[in-house]
mmCIF file of C-alpha atoms in Angstrom:
data_model
loop_
_atom_site.group_PDB
_atom_site.id
_atom_site.type_symbol
_atom_site.label_atom_id
_atom_site.label_comp_id
_atom_site.label_asym_id
_atom_site.label_seq_id
_atom_site.Cartn_x
_atom_site.Cartn_y
_atom_site.Cartn_z
ATOM 1 C CA MET A 1 -82.098 42.773 41.968
ATOM 2 C CA GLU A 2 -85.125 40.935 40.561
ATOM 3 C CA LEU A 3 -83.582 41.038 37.076
ATOM 4 C CA LEU A 4 -80.350 39.329 38.126
ATOM 5 C CA PRO A 5 -80.255 35.567 37.521
ATOM 6 C CA ASP A 6 -79.457 33.230 40.430
ATOM 7 C CA GLU A 7 -76.166 32.201 38.802
ATOM 8 C CA LEU A 8 -74.923 35.804 38.889
ATOM 9 C CA LEU A 9 -76.019 36.247 42.496
ATOM 10 C CA GLU A 10 -74.116 33.077 43.439
ATOM 11 C CA ARG A 11 -71.026 34.420 41.707
ATOM 12 C CA VAL A 12 -71.240 37.645 43.749
ATOM 13 C CA LEU A 13 -71.720 35.737 47.014
ATOM 14 C CA ARG A 14 -68.529 33.751 46.402
ATOM 15 C CA PHE A 15 -66.500 36.849 47.245
ATOM 16 C CA LEU A 16 -68.178 37.383 50.646
ATOM 17 C CA PRO A 17 -67.091 35.976 54.030
ATOM 18 C CA THR A 18 -69.398 33.547 55.809
ATOM 19 C CA ARG A 19 -71.034 36.087 58.137
ATOM 20 C CA ASP A 20 -71.948 38.336 55.182
ATOM 21 C CA VAL A 21 -73.434 35.411 53.245
ATOM 22 C CA VAL A 22 -75.657 34.649 56.254
ATOM 23 C CA ALA A 23 -76.694 38.321 56.460
ATOM 24 C CA VAL A 24 -77.606 38.375 52.747
ATOM 25 C CA GLY A 25 -79.689 35.248 53.221
ATOM 26 C CA ALA A 26 -81.808 37.011 55.837
ATOM 27 C CA CYS A 27 -82.960 39.746 53.415
ATOM 28 C CA CYS A 28 -85.700 37.929 51.520
ATOM 29 C CA SER A 29 -86.860 34.448 50.520
ATOM 30 C CA ARG A 30 -85.121 34.531 47.121
ATOM 31 C CA LEU A 31 -81.758 35.621 48.551
ATOM 32 C CA HIS A 32 -82.187 33.047 51.321
ATOM 33 C CA ALA A 33 -82.527 30.287 48.737
ATOM 34 C CA VAL A 34 -79.425 31.460 46.876
ATOM 35 C CA ALA A 35 -77.280 32.200 49.949
ATOM 36 C CA PHE A 36 -77.976 28.828 51.556
ATOM 37 C CA SER A 37 -77.549 26.729 48.451
ATOM 38 C CA ASP A 38 -75.195 23.742 48.548
ATOM 39 C CA ALA A 39 -72.898 25.330 45.970
ATOM 40 C CA ILE A 40 -72.289 28.395 48.141
ATOM 41 C CA TRP A 41 -71.703 26.470 51.379
ATOM 42 C CA ARG A 42 -69.452 23.929 49.748
ATOM 43 C CA ARG A 43 -67.195 26.799 48.658
ATOM 44 C CA LEU A 44 -67.349 28.422 52.109
ATOM 45 C CA TYR A 45 -66.413 25.122 53.754
ATOM 46 C CA ALA A 46 -63.505 24.515 51.356
ATOM 47 C CA LYS A 47 -62.207 28.052 52.036
ATOM 48 C CA ASP A 48 -62.493 27.952 55.853
ATOM 49 C CA PHE A 49 -61.508 24.276 56.272
ATOM 50 C CA PRO A 50 -58.993 23.634 53.463
ATOM 51 C CA HIS A 51 -57.941 20.253 54.914
ATOM 52 C CA GLY A 52 -61.480 19.132 55.703
ATOM 53 C CA ARG A 53 -63.853 16.707 54.030
ATOM 54 C CA THR A 54 -64.180 16.381 50.264
ATOM 55 C CA SER A 55 -67.612 14.742 50.476
ATOM 56 C CA SER A 56 -70.642 15.852 52.459
ATOM 57 C CA GLY A 57 -71.572 12.274 53.335
ATOM 58 C CA GLY A 58 -75.186 12.858 52.337
ATOM 59 C CA LEU A 59 -75.544 15.999 54.456
ATOM 60 C CA ARG A 60 -76.217 19.530 53.280
ATOM 61 C CA TRP A 61 -72.967 21.500 53.084
ATOM 62 C CA ARG A 62 -74.307 24.160 55.463
ATOM 63 C CA ASP A 63 -74.786 21.349 58.033
ATOM 64 C CA VAL A 64 -71.256 20.061 57.387
ATOM 65 C CA TYR A 65 -69.960 23.597 57.954
ATOM 66 C CA ALA A 66 -72.020 23.957 61.151
ATOM 67 C CA ARG A 67 -70.676 20.651 62.514
ATOM 68 C CA ALA A 68 -67.145 21.765 61.804
ATOM 69 C CA ILE A 69 -67.676 25.018 63.698
ATOM 70 C CA ARG A 70 -69.318 23.250 66.672
ATOM 71 C CA SER A 71 -66.437 20.774 66.852
ATOM 72 C CA LEU A 72 -63.816 23.487 67.227
ATOM 73 C CA PRO A 73 -62.608 24.396 70.722
ATOM 74 C CA PRO A 74 -64.617 27.217 72.382
ATOM 75 C CA ASN A 75 -63.111 30.678 72.817
ATOM 76 C CA HIS A 76 -60.140 29.860 70.617
ATOM 77 C CA SER A 77 -58.917 31.759 67.581
ATOM 78 C CA ARG A 78 -58.150 30.260 64.187
ATOM 79 C CA LEU A 79 -54.426 29.874 63.643
ATOM 80 C CA ARG A 80 -53.090 32.444 61.191
ATOM 81 C CA THR A 81 -50.593 30.828 58.855
ATOM 82 C CA ARG A 82 -48.563 31.687 55.784
ATOM 83 C CA PRO A 83 -47.126 29.302 53.176
ATOM 84 C CA GLY A 84 -44.047 27.319 54.101
ATOM 85 C CA PHE A 85 -42.090 24.906 51.940
ATOM 86 C CA GLY A 86 -42.667 21.529 50.341
ATOM 87 C CA GLY A 87 -40.590 18.702 49.006
ATOM 88 C CA PHE A 88 -40.459 16.102 51.760
ATOM 89 C CA GLU A 89 -42.355 14.612 54.697
ATOM 90 C CA PRO A 90 -39.904 14.905 57.595
ATOM 91 C CA LYS A 91 -40.135 12.400 60.418
ATOM 92 C CA TYR A 92 -37.566 14.370 62.410
ATOM 93 C CA LEU A 93 -36.892 18.106 62.369
ATOM 94 C CA ALA A 94 -34.254 20.426 63.795
ATOM 95 C CA PHE A 95 -33.564 24.105 63.165
ATOM 96 C CA ASP A 96 -30.196 25.741 62.528
ATOM 97 C CA HIS A 97 -30.615 29.272 63.899
ATOM 98 C CA ALA A 98 -27.219 30.482 62.681
ATOM 99 C CA ARG A 99 -27.859 29.519 59.038
ATOM 100 C CA GLN A 100 -31.683 29.866 59.178
ATOM 101 C CA ARG A 101 -32.146 26.368 57.778
ATOM 102 C CA ILE A 102 -34.453 23.492 58.590
ATOM 103 C CA LEU A 103 -32.840 20.081 58.963
ATOM 104 C CA GLY A 104 -35.283 17.302 58.153
ATOM 105 C CA TRP A 105 -35.078 13.562 57.593
ATOM 106 C CA ASP A 106 -37.547 12.085 55.079
ATOM 107 C CA TRP A 107 -38.275 8.508 56.103
ATOM 108 C CA SER A 108 -39.846 7.603 52.730
ATOM 109 C CA ASN A 109 -36.553 7.884 50.814
ATOM 110 C CA ASN A 110 -33.924 7.896 53.606
ATOM 111 C CA ARG A 111 -32.886 11.424 52.711
ATOM 112 C CA LEU A 112 -31.563 14.143 54.988
ATOM 113 C CA SER A 113 -32.222 17.674 53.697
ATOM 114 C CA SER A 114 -31.109 21.164 54.672
ATOM 115 C CA VAL A 115 -33.811 23.613 53.537
ATOM 116 C CA GLY A 116 -34.100 27.393 53.841
ATOM 117 C CA LEU A 117 -37.240 29.141 55.076
ATOM 118 C CA ASP A 118 -37.986 30.159 51.482
ATOM 119 C CA GLY A 119 -38.007 26.495 50.410
ATOM 120 C CA THR A 120 -34.547 26.505 48.827
ATOM 121 C CA VAL A 121 -32.841 23.125 49.233
ATOM 122 C CA HIS A 122 -29.219 23.840 50.225
ATOM 123 C CA ALA A 123 -28.001 20.277 50.634
ATOM 124 C CA GLN A 124 -29.222 16.679 50.617
ATOM 125 C CA THR A 125 -27.651 13.336 51.419
ATOM 126 C CA GLU A 126 -28.754 9.746 51.785
ATOM 127 C CA LEU A 127 -28.851 8.644 55.416
ATOM 128 C CA LYS A 128 -30.628 5.450 56.456
ATOM 129 C CA ASP A 129 -32.610 4.693 59.600
ATOM 130 C CA VAL A 130 -32.234 8.033 61.402
ATOM 131 C CA HIS A 131 -33.545 7.940 64.987
ATOM 132 C CA ALA A 132 -32.860 11.522 66.110
ATOM 133 C CA LEU A 133 -31.471 14.869 64.908
ATOM 134 C CA ALA A 134 -29.784 17.782 66.672
ATOM 135 C CA VAL A 135 -27.903 20.961 65.753
ATOM 136 C CA ASP A 136 -24.642 21.734 67.561
ATOM 137 C CA ALA A 137 -24.685 25.528 67.250
ATOM 138 C CA ASP A 138 -21.328 25.981 68.992
ATOM 139 C CA ALA A 139 -19.511 23.663 66.577
ATOM 140 C CA GLY A 140 -21.621 24.610 63.550
ATOM 141 C CA THR A 141 -22.356 20.942 62.834
ATOM 142 C CA TYR A 142 -25.332 18.581 62.685
ATOM 143 C CA LEU A 143 -25.695 15.377 64.698
ATOM 144 C CA ALA A 144 -27.771 12.348 63.742
ATOM 145 C CA VAL A 145 -28.306 9.033 65.512
ATOM 146 C CA VAL A 146 -28.551 6.230 62.939
ATOM 147 C CA ALA A 147 -29.172 2.534 63.524
ATOM 148 C CA TYR A 148 -28.913 0.993 60.053
ATOM 149 C CA VAL A 149 -26.467 -1.740 61.123
ATOM 150 C CA ALA A 150 -25.179 -0.660 64.525
ATOM 151 C CA GLN A 151 -26.242 2.462 66.428
ATOM 152 C CA GLU A 152 -23.906 5.333 65.564
ATOM 153 C CA LEU A 153 -23.638 9.072 66.145
ATOM 154 C CA VAL A 154 -22.947 10.782 62.816
ATOM 155 C CA CYS A 155 -21.546 14.312 62.661
ATOM 156 C CA LEU A 156 -22.157 16.323 59.459
ATOM 157 C CA ASP A 157 -21.096 19.750 58.240
ATOM 158 C CA ALA A 158 -23.370 22.457 56.768
ATOM 159 C CA ASP A 159 -23.263 20.770 53.347
ATOM 160 C CA LEU A 160 -24.296 17.451 54.960
ATOM 161 C CA ARG A 161 -20.917 15.849 54.381
ATOM 162 C CA VAL A 162 -20.054 13.252 57.046
ATOM 163 C CA LEU A 163 -17.213 14.491 59.256
ATOM 164 C CA ARG A 164 -17.083 11.518 61.597
ATOM 165 C CA SER A 165 -19.105 8.551 62.751
ATOM 166 C CA THR A 166 -18.677 7.032 66.212
ATOM 167 C CA PRO A 167 -20.455 4.203 68.074
ATOM 168 C CA PHE A 168 -23.410 5.594 70.020
ATOM 169 C CA ASP A 169 -24.061 4.258 73.522
ATOM 170 C CA ARG A 170 -26.506 1.371 73.100
ATOM 171 C CA ASP A 171 -28.414 2.408 76.240
ATOM 172 C CA CYS A 172 -29.483 5.631 74.493
ATOM 173 C CA GLY A 173 -32.139 4.029 72.352
ATOM 174 C CA SER A 174 -34.811 6.728 72.365
ATOM 175 C CA TYR A 175 -35.790 9.094 69.564
ATOM 176 C CA SER A 176 -34.771 12.261 71.421
ATOM 177 C CA LEU A 177 -31.552 14.198 71.042
ATOM 178 C CA VAL A 178 -30.989 17.783 72.224
ATOM 179 C CA CYS A 179 -27.800 19.849 71.857
ATOM 180 C CA GLU A 180 -27.661 23.113 73.813
ATOM 181 C CA ALA A 181 -24.603 25.266 74.642
ATOM 182 C CA GLY A 182 -22.351 22.614 73.118
ATOM 183 C CA ARG A 183 -23.747 19.903 75.427
ATOM 184 C CA LEU A 184 -25.559 16.867 74.050
ATOM 185 C CA PHE A 185 -28.466 15.267 75.923
ATOM 186 C CA GLY A 186 -30.439 12.092 75.265
ATOM 187 C CA VAL A 187 -32.543 9.438 77.014
ATOM 188 C CA ALA A 188 -31.088 6.153 78.312
ATOM 189 C CA LEU A 189 -33.341 3.148 78.940
ATOM 190 C CA MET A 190 -32.252 0.220 81.103
ATOM 191 C CA SER A 191 -34.123 -0.823 84.265
ATOM 192 C CA THR A 192 -34.828 2.900 84.786
ATOM 193 C CA THR A 193 -35.290 5.911 82.515
ATOM 194 C CA ARG A 194 -32.595 8.573 82.580
ATOM 195 C CA VAL A 195 -31.923 11.864 80.855
ATOM 196 C CA VAL A 196 -28.188 11.767 80.274
ATOM 197 C CA GLU A 197 -25.429 14.013 78.966
ATOM 198 C CA ILE A 198 -23.523 12.445 76.066
ATOM 199 C CA SER A 199 -20.132 13.242 74.591
ATOM 200 C CA PRO A 200 -20.637 14.634 71.032
ATOM 201 C CA GLN A 201 -17.175 13.308 70.115
ATOM 202 C CA THR A 202 -17.331 9.737 71.458
ATOM 203 C CA GLY A 203 -21.081 9.054 71.754
ATOM 204 C CA ARG A 204 -20.594 7.789 75.328
ATOM 205 C CA ILE A 205 -22.697 8.700 78.372
ATOM 206 C CA LEU A 206 -20.949 11.241 80.599
ATOM 207 C CA ARG A 207 -23.444 11.604 83.459
ATOM 208 C CA THR A 208 -27.081 11.261 84.519
ATOM 209 C CA VAL A 209 -29.038 14.512 84.682
ATOM 210 C CA LEU A 210 -32.488 13.258 85.788
ATOM 211 C CA SER A 211 -33.940 9.781 86.347
ATOM 212 C CA TRP A 212 -37.242 7.944 86.832
ATOM 213 C CA ASP A 213 -37.699 4.587 88.594
ATOM 214 C CA ALA A 214 -39.693 3.097 85.712
ATOM 215 C CA LEU A 215 -39.325 2.578 81.974
ATOM 216 C CA LEU A 216 -41.080 5.552 80.356
ATOM 217 C CA PRO A 217 -41.401 6.698 76.716
ATOM 218 C CA ILE A 218 -39.606 10.011 77.294
ATOM 219 C CA LYS A 219 -39.445 12.662 74.562
ATOM 220 C CA LEU A 220 -36.831 15.323 75.166
ATOM 221 C CA SER A 221 -36.905 18.985 74.066
ATOM 222 C CA GLY A 222 -34.690 21.887 75.028
ATOM 223 C CA CYS A 223 -33.618 25.506 74.674
ATOM 224 C CA GLN A 224 -30.562 27.408 75.854
ATOM 225 C CA HIS A 225 -31.987 27.727 79.377
ATOM 226 C CA PHE A 226 -33.609 24.391 80.260
ATOM 227 C CA LEU A 227 -34.821 20.971 79.069
ATOM 228 C CA ILE A 228 -38.306 19.445 79.018
ATOM 229 C CA ALA A 229 -39.052 15.730 79.327
ATOM 230 C CA GLU A 230 -42.485 14.509 78.165
ATOM 231 C CA GLU A 231 -43.782 11.256 79.633
ATOM 232 C CA PHE A 232 -47.378 10.131 79.123
ATOM 233 C CA LYS A 233 -49.429 13.248 79.992
ATOM 234 C CA ASN A 234 -46.809 15.071 82.040
ATOM 235 C CA ALA A 235 -44.098 17.534 81.029
ATOM 236 C CA THR A 236 -41.207 18.238 83.409
ATOM 237 C CA ALA A 237 -38.933 21.253 82.926
ATOM 238 C CA PHE A 238 -35.468 21.089 84.511
ATOM 239 C CA ASP A 239 -32.112 22.816 84.186
ATOM 240 C CA PHE A 240 -28.909 21.204 82.909
ATOM 241 C CA ASP A 241 -28.015 20.088 86.447
ATOM 242 C CA GLY A 242 -31.297 18.216 86.934
ATOM 243 C CA GLU A 243 -33.077 20.772 89.143
ATOM 244 C CA ILE A 244 -36.816 20.577 88.380
ATOM 245 C CA VAL A 245 -38.320 23.984 87.523
ATOM 246 C CA TRP A 246 -41.962 23.019 87.017
ATOM 247 C CA THR A 247 -44.272 20.167 85.988
ATOM 248 C CA LEU A 248 -47.358 20.471 83.782
ATOM 249 C CA ARG A 249 -50.079 17.997 82.837
ATOM 250 C CA LEU A 250 -50.390 18.131 79.044
ATOM 251 C CA GLU A 251 -52.352 16.196 76.401
ATOM 252 C CA SER A 252 -49.428 16.610 74.036
ATOM 253 C CA LYS A 253 -48.758 15.182 70.591
ATOM 254 C CA ASN A 254 -45.827 17.480 69.816
ATOM 255 C CA LEU A 255 -43.858 19.909 71.946
ATOM 256 C CA ALA A 256 -41.312 22.465 70.767
ATOM 257 C CA ILE A 257 -39.367 25.163 72.625
ATOM 258 C CA SER A 258 -38.090 28.406 71.132
ATOM 259 C CA GLN A 259 -34.637 29.730 72.017
ATOM 260 C CA ASP A 260 -36.191 32.270 74.395
ATOM 261 C CA GLY A 261 -38.243 29.606 76.158
ATOM 262 C CA ILE A 262 -41.686 29.888 74.522
ATOM 263 C CA ILE A 263 -43.257 26.419 74.549
ATOM 264 C CA ALA A 264 -45.668 25.292 71.821
ATOM 265 C CA VAL A 265 -47.792 22.220 72.563
ATOM 266 C CA THR A 266 -49.952 20.451 69.969
ATOM 267 C CA THR A 267 -53.030 18.385 70.858
ATOM 268 C CA SER A 268 -55.714 17.035 68.534
ATOM 269 C CA SER A 269 -59.367 16.034 68.209
ATOM 270 C CA LEU A 270 -61.594 14.880 65.338
ATOM 271 C CA VAL A 271 -63.487 17.630 63.531
ATOM 272 C CA PHE A 272 -66.487 15.352 62.894
ATOM 273 C CA PRO A 273 -66.866 12.955 65.827
ATOM 274 C CA HIS A 274 -70.439 12.029 64.803
ATOM 275 C CA ALA A 275 -70.160 12.302 61.013
ATOM 276 C CA PRO A 276 -70.590 9.337 58.634
ATOM 277 C CA TYR A 277 -67.614 6.991 58.366
ATOM 278 C CA ASP A 278 -64.500 8.580 56.955
ATOM 279 C CA PRO A 279 -61.281 6.491 56.707
ATOM 280 C CA ASP A 280 -59.113 9.629 56.948
ATOM 281 C CA PRO A 281 -61.099 12.204 58.940
ATOM 282 C CA PRO A 282 -59.917 15.802 59.231
ATOM 283 C CA THR A 283 -58.662 16.907 62.634
ATOM 284 C CA TRP A 284 -58.364 20.206 64.426
ATOM 285 C CA PHE A 285 -55.056 20.721 66.150
ATOM 286 C CA HIS A 286 -55.162 22.793 69.272
ATOM 287 C CA LEU A 287 -51.938 24.755 69.832
ATOM 288 C CA LEU A 288 -51.114 25.982 73.333
ATOM 289 C CA PHE A 289 -48.344 28.505 73.940
ATOM 290 C CA TYR A 290 -46.652 28.589 77.366
ATOM 291 C CA SER A 291 -44.040 30.897 78.846
ATOM 292 C CA SER A 292 -40.711 29.582 80.161
ATOM 293 C CA SER A 293 -42.262 29.567 83.657
ATOM 294 C CA GLY A 294 -45.082 27.253 82.525
ATOM 295 C CA GLN A 295 -47.837 29.888 82.322
ATOM 296 C CA LEU A 296 -50.397 29.588 79.492
ATOM 297 C CA LEU A 297 -50.005 32.564 77.115
ATOM 298 C CA ARG A 298 -52.619 31.855 74.425
ATOM 299 C CA SER A 299 -54.243 29.104 72.400
ATOM 300 C CA CYS A 300 -55.553 28.640 68.869
ATOM 301 C CA TYR A 301 -56.524 25.874 66.452
ATOM 302 C CA HIS A 302 -55.587 24.646 62.997
ATOM 303 C CA VAL A 303 -57.534 22.180 60.805
ATOM 304 C CA SER A 304 -55.353 19.538 59.154
ATOM 305 C CA GLN A 305 -55.179 15.811 58.467
ATOM 306 C CA TYR A 306 -52.087 15.282 60.619
ATOM 307 C CA ILE A 307 -49.214 17.306 62.043
ATOM 308 C CA GLU A 308 -45.982 15.351 61.798
ATOM 309 C CA LYS A 309 -43.615 17.606 63.724
ATOM 310 C CA THR A 310 -43.144 21.137 65.051
ATOM 311 C CA VAL A 311 -39.970 23.156 65.572
ATOM 312 C CA TRP A 312 -39.263 26.834 66.320
ATOM 313 C CA SER A 313 -37.302 29.127 64.039
ATOM 314 C CA ASP A 314 -36.247 32.563 65.326
ATOM 315 C CA ASP A 315 -39.667 34.208 64.968
ATOM 316 C CA CYS A 316 -42.223 31.520 64.147
ATOM 317 C CA LEU A 317 -43.276 27.926 64.734
ATOM 318 C CA LEU A 318 -42.691 25.598 61.787
ATOM 319 C CA VAL A 319 -45.399 22.952 61.449
ATOM 320 C CA ALA A 320 -44.728 19.946 59.221
ATOM 321 C CA GLU A 321 -48.013 18.521 57.926
ATOM 322 C CA LYS A 322 -48.647 15.088 56.491
ATOM 323 C CA GLY A 323 -50.198 14.762 53.044
ATOM 324 C CA ASN A 324 -49.449 18.168 51.576
ATOM 325 C CA SER A 325 -45.855 17.917 52.855
ATOM 326 C CA ILE A 326 -45.279 21.524 53.850
ATOM 327 C CA CYS A 327 -43.981 23.382 56.864
ATOM 328 C CA VAL A 328 -46.230 26.287 57.801
ATOM 329 C CA PRO A 329 -44.618 29.178 59.717
ATOM 330 C CA VAL A 330 -46.998 30.205 62.506
ATOM 331 C CA GLU A 331 -46.691 33.664 64.022
ATOM 332 C CA ARG A 332 -46.587 33.792 67.808
#
């Protein structure tokens, strides 16, 4: 061991996980100096926090790593992910379970894309000023609310060819659209806030499902069994007839429901709340998984700059991240 140069020891330590590097550093003063060098801990930090800082801000990298660990939520596991796909930064997402395709609208180039889970782009079309997306599984079509000139409901086939375009009720001005069991739901804003059922053919409001006596920024999600309305820090689950099932208090940034009713909620916090100024600080995203009855199943975290949108496929949660423009499938 004494004959090995420090550079070779550093190269060996690069292949070890963090806990083993710490154990090696406790053996003797020489190994301590090598194991706790800035070069080693910069690599460990980059491996364990791939979307973290690129500069230490004048701190030792072991201290940067320690701050990152302390900033993570207690008793939570690191989110296990596998590569997704790239190619666009979707502002809105929907999932076609029958064709196993992700429908995403890229706001930067006004492009609607249909992408497979392996990253294969099946179809693309130019579509301006999209406000909401939904998949009509019964009809095998896609629905998009656009407001380029006047607000319209556009129906597209699997190849993203426009089948029809009808005026969309001007009261439905929110960015939420859910289609379940062939029934289309949205949010209408006038003097009150209402979840309404909408005709997919005419774009007109058919009936009110649930209402609030104030103007609220409602985000609507749904599965084949029920709908969820998010307003401020509350989430209300209700059936298609407006019967409330449960209400939860959530610090939610994104909420997605799987077809079997598993609810994924995303919240966030800065990784380095007391670090030197960083114009684009990394963030850990806390993911909570609830059952269809509103019971917490498990929680985990994921370090990223920003999560744009989440949507469930058949067996995983697709997370669209800003910056590296990928969707990461997350196992339940």
